[in-house]
Amino acid sequence: MNLLNKFSNPELCKKLLTLLKNELIRPFRFMEVCGTHTVAIFRSGLRSLFPENLIHVSGPGCPVCVTHEREVAAFLELAQKDVVLATFGDLMRVPGPNKQTLKDLQAQGANIKIVYSPFDALQLALDTPDRDVIFIGIGFETTAPTVAATLNVARQQNIKNFFVFCLHKLVPPALKALLSGGVKIDGFLLPGHVSAIIGRGPYEFLSKDYNLPATIGGFEPVDILQAIYELVKMFNLNQPAVVNCYSRVVKDEGNQKALLMLKRVFEPCSALWRGLGEIPDSGLQIRSEFEAFDARKSFNLEDLPQVPPLKGCKCGDVLKGLLRPDECPLFNKQCTPESPVGPCMVSTEGSCAAYYKYLV
Amino acid sequence: MGKLLLDYGSGGKASYRLIKDIFLKYLGNIYLNKLDDAVCLEQIKSPVVMSTDSYTVDPIIFPGGDIGSLAVHGTVNDVAMLGARPKYLSCGFILEEGLDLALLEQIVCSMAKAAARAKVLVVTGDTKVVPKGAVDKIFINTTGLGELMLQAPLSGASAKPGDVIILSGTIGDHGLTILSRQKGISFDTKIKSDSAPLNVLIEKLLNQVPEVHVLRDPTRGGLATTLNEIARQSQVCCLIEEKLLPIKEEVRGGCAFLGLDPLYLANEGKFVLILPEQYERQALDILKQDELGKDACVIGKIQSAPIGKVVLQTTLGGQRLLDMLEGEQLPRIC
Ligand code: SF4
């Protein structure tokens, strides 16, 4: 049996589900904060197998979804300048004010290139020395280190036409903001990939300050069930802690090399989150040593454009776990993956898209 | 043998040489050899079933086939899916200036072999040569004509609750072969395209099984897309069991490696067969006797609700929707 099979073994899952069912003596509401978990829970069919009193809520774990409407307006504005805009494909269909998307702008002639890594964007800059190439840096602690490494190379090689529009965000401060806002959650399934970078420490406040259990979980069905089972056990015993259930990938101290790289290039700053608003120290900004590569400074974006939130879209409440996607009045009516109103329906990791695509 | 020049497509002497030395040499028959502007098919019985498709696959030669054999199989299979016996093909080539003539000959030769295996004749054709860069080496269009073998043509709208869904073999082989080549990865396993003509097997099936409701080949968009089309057209639900899906171990591994889902990958030598449960055994027996259907199996059944949806019973025993392929168009795979 290969490693993958072991963690998606149906018999093992069945056993874990029975254990979980027996442990669930009262309703338990858990939130996952990672788009990959959202998709894994639906795709594997786990969601339909969850016991009735296990309530699954998706939080602000999809990087595309949490990108604020003012940030979206800003990169749409950037695309209309005389530059090459390099981006991950996911952002292409996110609607801005007036429902405009990067895809629309591309059709109108804007120079937008889809890349798979920030290094591809840097290569683009090297290949077209007479054009300014701006990479849109979105994502959590998982993607930010690669962007940091790219900026580091750009500085070493003294490249003049490469910039990053940094919109990176940090998970733990968002969880804190969510809880201070009074969201009702009994425990957190923490993101495996983000945790592989930051480790276990940054989440400790969840149990210390909020008395909540939290587990770091992997993405195979067995991983997910195990992590949830641990949550419920801690909840029942009223012994909340932050437990790493994904130790084959996540070290308690995280990835020191990646963290160093992050620290070298970025520093924490206050950031805007869709639905959650401004959260102190929840974003990353480019340090002054690297400011030559900072698109905010070079392209006059220190103040993001003021735009109204998307009309009728409840993504904010969905991201906070206050509203189930199918409770949004636009869900599956005006808003479908083919013509999405909000980013939660655009992104493959968005919870509205997951509900639409997978829920029977 | 040299390179293809622009004047080979001018209609003059050079074109004539090209037609004679390559096209007629391999594809020639009493119809094509006449070299008239059009062909008269006196023998054909009505009703006539017709289908056309253009082939732009990149790379043009791949493990398990090439653009020539694919252009024959693809169109022949489309005609067969309606319950027809394909008989004739037309064939239009758009060739890039500078193309290696030896390569062209190889492709045409492969077309001829594919046509012979599928028992169809190429009866009319056309060649255009365009300047370098206007196409990528070779694009081929084929149109197929066939005779209907049934009272009425089959359609995707005839699936009925209670029917069983049979798949004629493994999925994902063609799509993975092409996509992995495009990404510059060659697996050192035996992954190859399943490109094949299905019409002979289908004729056998339709001759012996008294009632068939739907036949479809899950090409672009893969099995998931085909089943969604059927569910919508027939206003039924296709319930599929993940653990019954025939997928080669190496295809499964390759897909995991490249982040692809075999359910959405193109197939070029497989079909979905939907028919009343009482004929399941008989159909499987016929399929399994044939090389092209040896891995055939039941993968699910038709139920009445939820209407227009495909529901996947996962290996864990849970259920979820299996949606249509959506988003970015994949690179040229057919
Ligand atoms: S269904 Fe559409 S409009 Fe409603 S919250 Fe989700 S993305 Fe926004």
mmCIF file with all atom_site columns, C-alpha atoms and ligand atoms in Angstrom, chain A residues 312-316 318 323 325 328-332 335 340-346 352, ligand 1:
data_model
loop_
_atom_site.group_PDB
_atom_site.id
_atom_site.type_symbol
_atom_site.label_atom_id
_atom_site.label_alt_id
_atom_site.label_comp_id
_atom_site.label_asym_id
_atom_site.label_entity_id
_atom_site.label_seq_id
_atom_site.pdbx_PDB_ins_code
_atom_site.Cartn_x
_atom_site.Cartn_y
_atom_site.Cartn_z
_atom_site.occupancy
_atom_site.B_iso_or_equiv
_atom_site.pdbx_formal_charge
_atom_site.auth_seq_id
_atom_site.auth_comp_id
_atom_site.auth_asym_id
_atom_site.auth_atom_id
_atom_site.pdbx_PDB_model_num
ATOM   1  C  CA  . GLY A 1 312 ? -25.622 41.932 -3.061  1.00 0.00 ? 312 GLY A CA  1
ATOM   2  C  CA  . CYS A 1 313 ? -22.628 39.640 -2.492  1.00 0.00 ? 313 CYS A CA  1
ATOM   3  C  CA  . LYS A 1 314 ? -22.409 38.157 0.973   1.00 0.00 ? 314 LYS A CA  1
ATOM   4  C  CA  . CYS A 1 315 ? -18.832 36.879 0.633   1.00 0.00 ? 315 CYS A CA  1
ATOM   5  C  CA  . GLY A 1 316 ? -17.878 38.827 3.763   1.00 0.00 ? 316 GLY A CA  1
ATOM   6  C  CA  . VAL A 1 318 ? -19.464 33.628 4.203   1.00 0.00 ? 318 VAL A CA  1
ATOM   7  C  CA  . LEU A 1 323 ? -23.550 32.522 6.508   1.00 0.00 ? 323 LEU A CA  1
ATOM   8  C  CA  . PRO A 1 325 ? -22.996 29.850 0.888   1.00 0.00 ? 325 PRO A CA  1
ATOM   9  C  CA  . CYS A 1 328 ? -26.816 33.790 0.149   1.00 0.00 ? 328 CYS A CA  1
ATOM   10 C  CA  . PRO A 1 329 ? -29.822 34.975 -1.886  1.00 0.00 ? 329 PRO A CA  1
ATOM   11 C  CA  . LEU A 1 330 ? -27.731 35.098 -5.060  1.00 0.00 ? 330 LEU A CA  1
ATOM   12 C  CA  . PHE A 1 331 ? -26.326 31.549 -4.717  1.00 0.00 ? 331 PHE A CA  1
ATOM   13 C  CA  . ASN A 1 332 ? -27.113 29.427 -7.787  1.00 0.00 ? 332 ASN A CA  1
ATOM   14 C  CA  . CYS A 1 335 ? -24.188 33.753 -8.933  1.00 0.00 ? 335 CYS A CA  1
ATOM   15 C  CA  . PRO A 1 340 ? -19.710 34.636 -10.525 1.00 0.00 ? 340 PRO A CA  1
ATOM   16 C  CA  . VAL A 1 341 ? -20.798 37.670 -8.538  1.00 0.00 ? 341 VAL A CA  1
ATOM   17 C  CA  . GLY A 1 342 ? -18.255 37.320 -5.745  1.00 0.00 ? 342 GLY A CA  1
ATOM   18 C  CA  . PRO A 1 343 ? -14.768 35.852 -5.407  1.00 0.00 ? 343 PRO A CA  1
ATOM   19 C  CA  . CYS A 1 344 ? -15.989 32.939 -3.246  1.00 0.00 ? 344 CYS A CA  1
ATOM   20 C  CA  . MET A 1 345 ? -17.697 31.632 -6.388  1.00 0.00 ? 345 MET A CA  1
ATOM   21 C  CA  . VAL A 1 346 ? -14.704 32.347 -8.645  1.00 0.00 ? 346 VAL A CA  1
ATOM   22 C  CA  . CYS A 1 352 ? -19.424 29.106 -2.576  1.00 0.00 ? 352 CYS A CA  1
HETATM 23 S  S1  . SF4 C 2 .   ? -22.997 33.023 -3.650  1.00 0.00 ? 1   SF4 C S1  1
HETATM 24 FE FE1 . SF4 C 2 .   ? -21.954 34.533 -4.915  1.00 0.00 ? 1   SF4 C FE1 1
HETATM 25 S  S2  . SF4 C 2 .   ? -22.804 36.466 -4.271  1.00 0.00 ? 1   SF4 C S2  1
HETATM 26 FE FE2 . SF4 C 2 .   ? -23.308 34.984 -2.672  1.00 0.00 ? 1   SF4 C FE2 1
HETATM 27 S  S3  . SF4 C 2 .   ? -21.636 35.134 -1.207  1.00 0.00 ? 1   SF4 C S3  1
HETATM 28 FE FE3 . SF4 C 2 .   ? -21.080 33.531 -2.627  1.00 0.00 ? 1   SF4 C FE3 1
HETATM 29 S  S4  . SF4 C 2 .   ? -19.865 34.565 -4.173  1.00 0.00 ? 1   SF4 C S4  1
HETATM 30 FE FE4 . SF4 C 2 .   ? -20.933 36.156 -3.055  1.00 0.00 ? 1   SF4 C FE4 1
#
